[in-house]
Structures are given as C-alpha cells and as structure tokens.
Amino acid sequence: QVQLVESGGGLVQPGGSLRLSCVASGFTFRTGMYNMRWYRQAPGKAREWVAGIVTVAGVTKYADSVEGRCTISRDIAKNTVYLQLNDLKPEDTALYYCNAYNPYTSNEFWGQGTQVTVSS
C-alpha cells in the first residue's frame, strides 16, 4: 500500500522560506517505478502542478510560477522528497500535496497535504 505523508507547512511572512517533506512508503525510490511531484491548491482554485523529479535520475522540472524560487530534491535512502520554497509570496498560499506517479501504468497516489500560508 503506497502512502505519502507530507510535513513542513506553516505560516511564513512574505520573502520567507519553507521546506516541505514527503515520506513515501509502499515502494522504494531505487526501483524508479514512481516519479514524485508536488502540487498545490489555493482556496477556490484548481489544483496545479508545482514541480516534479525523476526519482532515480534526479531530473527536475518546475512550473513557471515557482521557477527560480523553488527546488525539488529527493533522498533515496530516506525515500523522501523535498520541496524548498524561497522568497515566498502571498499567492503561494495553498495546500501543498505530494504525488507519486507511475509513468508505466499511470497509477498515482496522493498525500493528505500540508498547508502553506504566506502572510504578514
């Protein structure tokens, strides 16, 4: 059973930083079976993709809205993916979700989300 558990959200002032974590269980990054992605959903808006990483190769990709302010990374030994958010803006306020996506079967799993609130 695949499970994803996010943590690290919180209230931060504009210009601040946060590091989100997502611990995955039920599969191992080493197999390359799943790629990891972060999404976010602000109140009243659709869920949007933020960043993704190929778990074995470490190749990353970012949405234009966070490019240059955001870094996705993974620790294969800990089966954990991270999202470092810098220079946070009020428009970054959202519930951030971790997603595991199998590109071979299109199966995917979601975490429960961690809230990021950017406000002075």
PDB file of C-alpha atoms in Angstrom:
ATOM      1  CA  GLN A   1       0.000   0.000   0.000  1.00  0.00           C
ATOM      2  CA  VAL A   2       1.538   3.285  -1.121  1.00  0.00           C
ATOM      3  CA  GLN A   3       1.368   6.059   1.443  1.00  0.00           C
ATOM      4  CA  LEU A   4       2.645   9.608   1.223  1.00  0.00           C
ATOM      5  CA  VAL A   5       2.955  11.777   4.314  1.00  0.00           C
ATOM      6  CA  GLU A   6       3.727  15.467   3.925  1.00  0.00           C
ATOM      7  CA  SER A   7       5.028  17.825   6.567  1.00  0.00           C
ATOM      8  CA  GLY A   8       6.767  21.172   6.888  1.00  0.00           C
ATOM      9  CA  GLY A   9       3.984  23.593   6.073  1.00  0.00           C
ATOM     10  CA  GLY A  10       3.207  26.604   8.207  1.00  0.00           C
ATOM     11  CA  LEU A  11       2.722  30.332   8.392  1.00  0.00           C
ATOM     12  CA  VAL A  12       5.543  32.422   6.973  1.00  0.00           C
ATOM     13  CA  GLN A  13       5.996  36.074   6.133  1.00  0.00           C
ATOM     14  CA  PRO A  14       6.441  37.247   2.541  1.00  0.00           C
ATOM     15  CA  GLY A  15      10.024  36.695   1.467  1.00  0.00           C
ATOM     16  CA  GLY A  16      10.429  33.774   3.855  1.00  0.00           C
ATOM     17  CA  SER A  17      11.270  30.151   3.172  1.00  0.00           C
ATOM     18  CA  LEU A  18       9.885  26.735   3.969  1.00  0.00           C
ATOM     19  CA  ARG A  19      10.991  23.203   3.258  1.00  0.00           C
ATOM     20  CA  LEU A  20       8.244  20.669   2.717  1.00  0.00           C
ATOM     21  CA  SER A  21       8.893  16.966   3.111  1.00  0.00           C
ATOM     22  CA  CYS A  22       7.067  13.924   1.812  1.00  0.00           C
ATOM     23  CA  VAL A  23       7.918  10.493   3.156  1.00  0.00           C
ATOM     24  CA  ALA A  24       6.877   7.690   0.839  1.00  0.00           C
ATOM     25  CA  SER A  25       6.181   4.090   1.859  1.00  0.00           C
ATOM     26  CA  GLY A  26       4.961   1.064  -0.027  1.00  0.00           C
ATOM     27  CA  PHE A  27       7.586   1.448  -2.737  1.00  0.00           C
ATOM     28  CA  THR A  28      11.223   2.479  -2.934  1.00  0.00           C
ATOM     29  CA  PHE A  29      12.696   5.279  -4.996  1.00  0.00           C
ATOM     30  CA  ARG A  30      15.500   2.974  -6.139  1.00  0.00           C
ATOM     31  CA  THR A  31      13.137   0.977  -8.331  1.00  0.00           C
ATOM     32  CA  GLY A  32      12.296   4.028 -10.412  1.00  0.00           C
ATOM     33  CA  MET A  33       8.711   2.847 -10.536  1.00  0.00           C
ATOM     34  CA  TYR A  34       7.310   6.176  -9.409  1.00  0.00           C
ATOM     35  CA  ASN A  35       8.251   9.742 -10.149  1.00  0.00           C
ATOM     36  CA  MET A  36       7.458  12.291  -7.495  1.00  0.00           C
ATOM     37  CA  ARG A  37       5.603  15.543  -7.929  1.00  0.00           C
ATOM     38  CA  TRP A  38       4.325  18.418  -5.835  1.00  0.00           C
ATOM     39  CA  TYR A  39       1.012  20.087  -6.485  1.00  0.00           C
ATOM     40  CA  ARG A  40      -0.807  22.872  -4.702  1.00  0.00           C
ATOM     41  CA  GLN A  41      -4.363  24.052  -4.404  1.00  0.00           C
ATOM     42  CA  ALA A  42      -5.367  27.504  -3.266  1.00  0.00           C
ATOM     43  CA  PRO A  43      -8.882  28.209  -1.978  1.00  0.00           C
ATOM     44  CA  GLY A  44     -11.330  28.450  -4.841  1.00  0.00           C
ATOM     45  CA  LYS A  45      -8.753  27.427  -7.417  1.00  0.00           C
ATOM     46  CA  ALA A  46      -7.916  24.252  -9.269  1.00  0.00           C
ATOM     47  CA  ARG A  47      -5.046  22.067  -8.154  1.00  0.00           C
ATOM     48  CA  GLU A  48      -1.888  22.995 -10.044  1.00  0.00           C
ATOM     49  CA  TRP A  49       1.358  21.170 -10.620  1.00  0.00           C
ATOM     50  CA  VAL A  50       4.376  22.822  -8.965  1.00  0.00           C
ATOM     51  CA  ALA A  51       7.421  20.631  -9.532  1.00  0.00           C
ATOM     52  CA  GLY A  52       8.476  17.111 -10.398  1.00  0.00           C
ATOM     53  CA  ILE A  53      11.500  14.871 -10.071  1.00  0.00           C
ATOM     54  CA  VAL A  54      12.510  11.592 -11.664  1.00  0.00           C
ATOM     55  CA  THR A  55      13.428   9.604  -8.578  1.00  0.00           C
ATOM     56  CA  VAL A  56      16.370   7.634  -9.969  1.00  0.00           C
ATOM     57  CA  ALA A  57      17.916  10.127 -12.390  1.00  0.00           C
ATOM     58  CA  GLY A  58      17.121  13.187 -10.293  1.00  0.00           C
ATOM     59  CA  VAL A  59      15.924  15.196 -13.279  1.00  0.00           C
ATOM     60  CA  THR A  60      13.701  18.061 -12.167  1.00  0.00           C
ATOM     61  CA  LYS A  61      11.132  20.328 -13.713  1.00  0.00           C
ATOM     62  CA  TYR A  62       9.235  23.352 -12.384  1.00  0.00           C
ATOM     63  CA  ALA A  63       6.148  25.374 -13.074  1.00  0.00           C
ATOM     64  CA  ASP A  64       6.821  28.869 -14.372  1.00  0.00           C
ATOM     65  CA  SER A  65       5.146  30.327 -11.291  1.00  0.00           C
ATOM     66  CA  VAL A  66       7.858  28.946  -8.968  1.00  0.00           C
ATOM     67  CA  GLU A  67      10.872  28.678 -11.290  1.00  0.00           C
ATOM     68  CA  GLY A  68      13.904  30.161  -9.574  1.00  0.00           C
ATOM     69  CA  ARG A  69      12.272  30.187  -6.138  1.00  0.00           C
ATOM     70  CA  CYS A  70      11.727  26.505  -5.653  1.00  0.00           C
ATOM     71  CA  THR A  71      13.880  23.390  -5.506  1.00  0.00           C
ATOM     72  CA  ILE A  72      12.639  19.819  -5.545  1.00  0.00           C
ATOM     73  CA  SER A  73      15.018  17.139  -4.349  1.00  0.00           C
ATOM     74  CA  ARG A  74      14.954  13.585  -3.057  1.00  0.00           C
ATOM     75  CA  ASP A  75      16.817  11.444  -0.588  1.00  0.00           C
ATOM     76  CA  ILE A  76      16.801   7.923  -1.960  1.00  0.00           C
ATOM     77  CA  ALA A  77      17.985   6.384   1.296  1.00  0.00           C
ATOM     78  CA  LYS A  78      15.145   8.025   3.213  1.00  0.00           C
ATOM     79  CA  ASN A  79      12.544   7.559   0.470  1.00  0.00           C
ATOM     80  CA  THR A  80      11.718  11.207   0.929  1.00  0.00           C
ATOM     81  CA  VAL A  81      11.121  14.043  -1.482  1.00  0.00           C
ATOM     82  CA  TYR A  82      11.513  17.684  -0.520  1.00  0.00           C
ATOM     83  CA  LEU A  83      10.259  20.993  -1.804  1.00  0.00           C
ATOM     84  CA  GLN A  84      12.307  24.017  -0.795  1.00  0.00           C
ATOM     85  CA  LEU A  85      10.301  27.195  -1.218  1.00  0.00           C
ATOM     86  CA  ASN A  86      12.116  30.531  -1.116  1.00  0.00           C
ATOM     87  CA  ASP A  87      11.068  34.166  -1.466  1.00  0.00           C
ATOM     88  CA  LEU A  88       7.511  33.140  -0.688  1.00  0.00           C
ATOM     89  CA  LYS A  89       4.670  35.372  -1.856  1.00  0.00           C
ATOM     90  CA  PRO A  90       1.069  35.608  -0.651  1.00  0.00           C
ATOM     91  CA  GLU A  91      -0.002  33.926  -3.890  1.00  0.00           C
ATOM     92  CA  ASP A  92       1.954  30.846  -2.850  1.00  0.00           C
ATOM     93  CA  THR A  93      -0.605  30.271  -0.090  1.00  0.00           C
ATOM     94  CA  ALA A  94      -2.133  26.863  -0.728  1.00  0.00           C
ATOM     95  CA  LEU A  95      -2.459  23.300   0.422  1.00  0.00           C
ATOM     96  CA  TYR A  96       0.593  21.502  -0.952  1.00  0.00           C
ATOM     97  CA  TYR A  97       0.241  17.877  -1.978  1.00  0.00           C
ATOM     98  CA  CYS A  98       2.810  15.212  -2.669  1.00  0.00           C
ATOM     99  CA  ASN A  99       2.091  12.886  -5.600  1.00  0.00           C
ATOM    100  CA  ALA A 100       3.657   9.617  -6.705  1.00  0.00           C
ATOM    101  CA  TYR A 101       3.096   8.870 -10.372  1.00  0.00           C
ATOM    102  CA  ASN A 102       3.872   5.649 -12.207  1.00  0.00           C
ATOM    103  CA  PRO A 103       4.633   6.626 -15.807  1.00  0.00           C
ATOM    104  CA  TYR A 104       4.285   2.998 -16.961  1.00  0.00           C
ATOM    105  CA  THR A 105       0.772   2.346 -15.604  1.00  0.00           C
ATOM    106  CA  SER A 106      -0.468   5.916 -14.969  1.00  0.00           C
ATOM    107  CA  ASN A 107      -1.293   4.910 -11.397  1.00  0.00           C
ATOM    108  CA  GLU A 108      -0.844   7.701  -8.931  1.00  0.00           C
ATOM    109  CA  PHE A 109      -1.142   8.310  -5.217  1.00  0.00           C
ATOM    110  CA  TRP A 110      -1.653  11.435  -3.166  1.00  0.00           C
ATOM    111  CA  GLY A 111      -0.724  12.581   0.288  1.00  0.00           C
ATOM    112  CA  GLN A 112      -3.080  14.416   2.593  1.00  0.00           C
ATOM    113  CA  GLY A 113      -1.467  17.812   2.013  1.00  0.00           C
ATOM    114  CA  THR A 114       0.362  20.354   4.127  1.00  0.00           C
ATOM    115  CA  GLN A 115      -0.804  23.941   4.427  1.00  0.00           C
ATOM    116  CA  VAL A 116       1.449  26.824   3.456  1.00  0.00           C
ATOM    117  CA  THR A 117       0.238  30.286   4.380  1.00  0.00           C
ATOM    118  CA  VAL A 118       2.200  33.378   3.376  1.00  0.00           C
ATOM    119  CA  SER A 119       1.051  36.459   5.213  1.00  0.00           C
ATOM    120  CA  SER A 120       2.414  39.401   7.131  1.00  0.00           C
TER     121      SER A 120
END
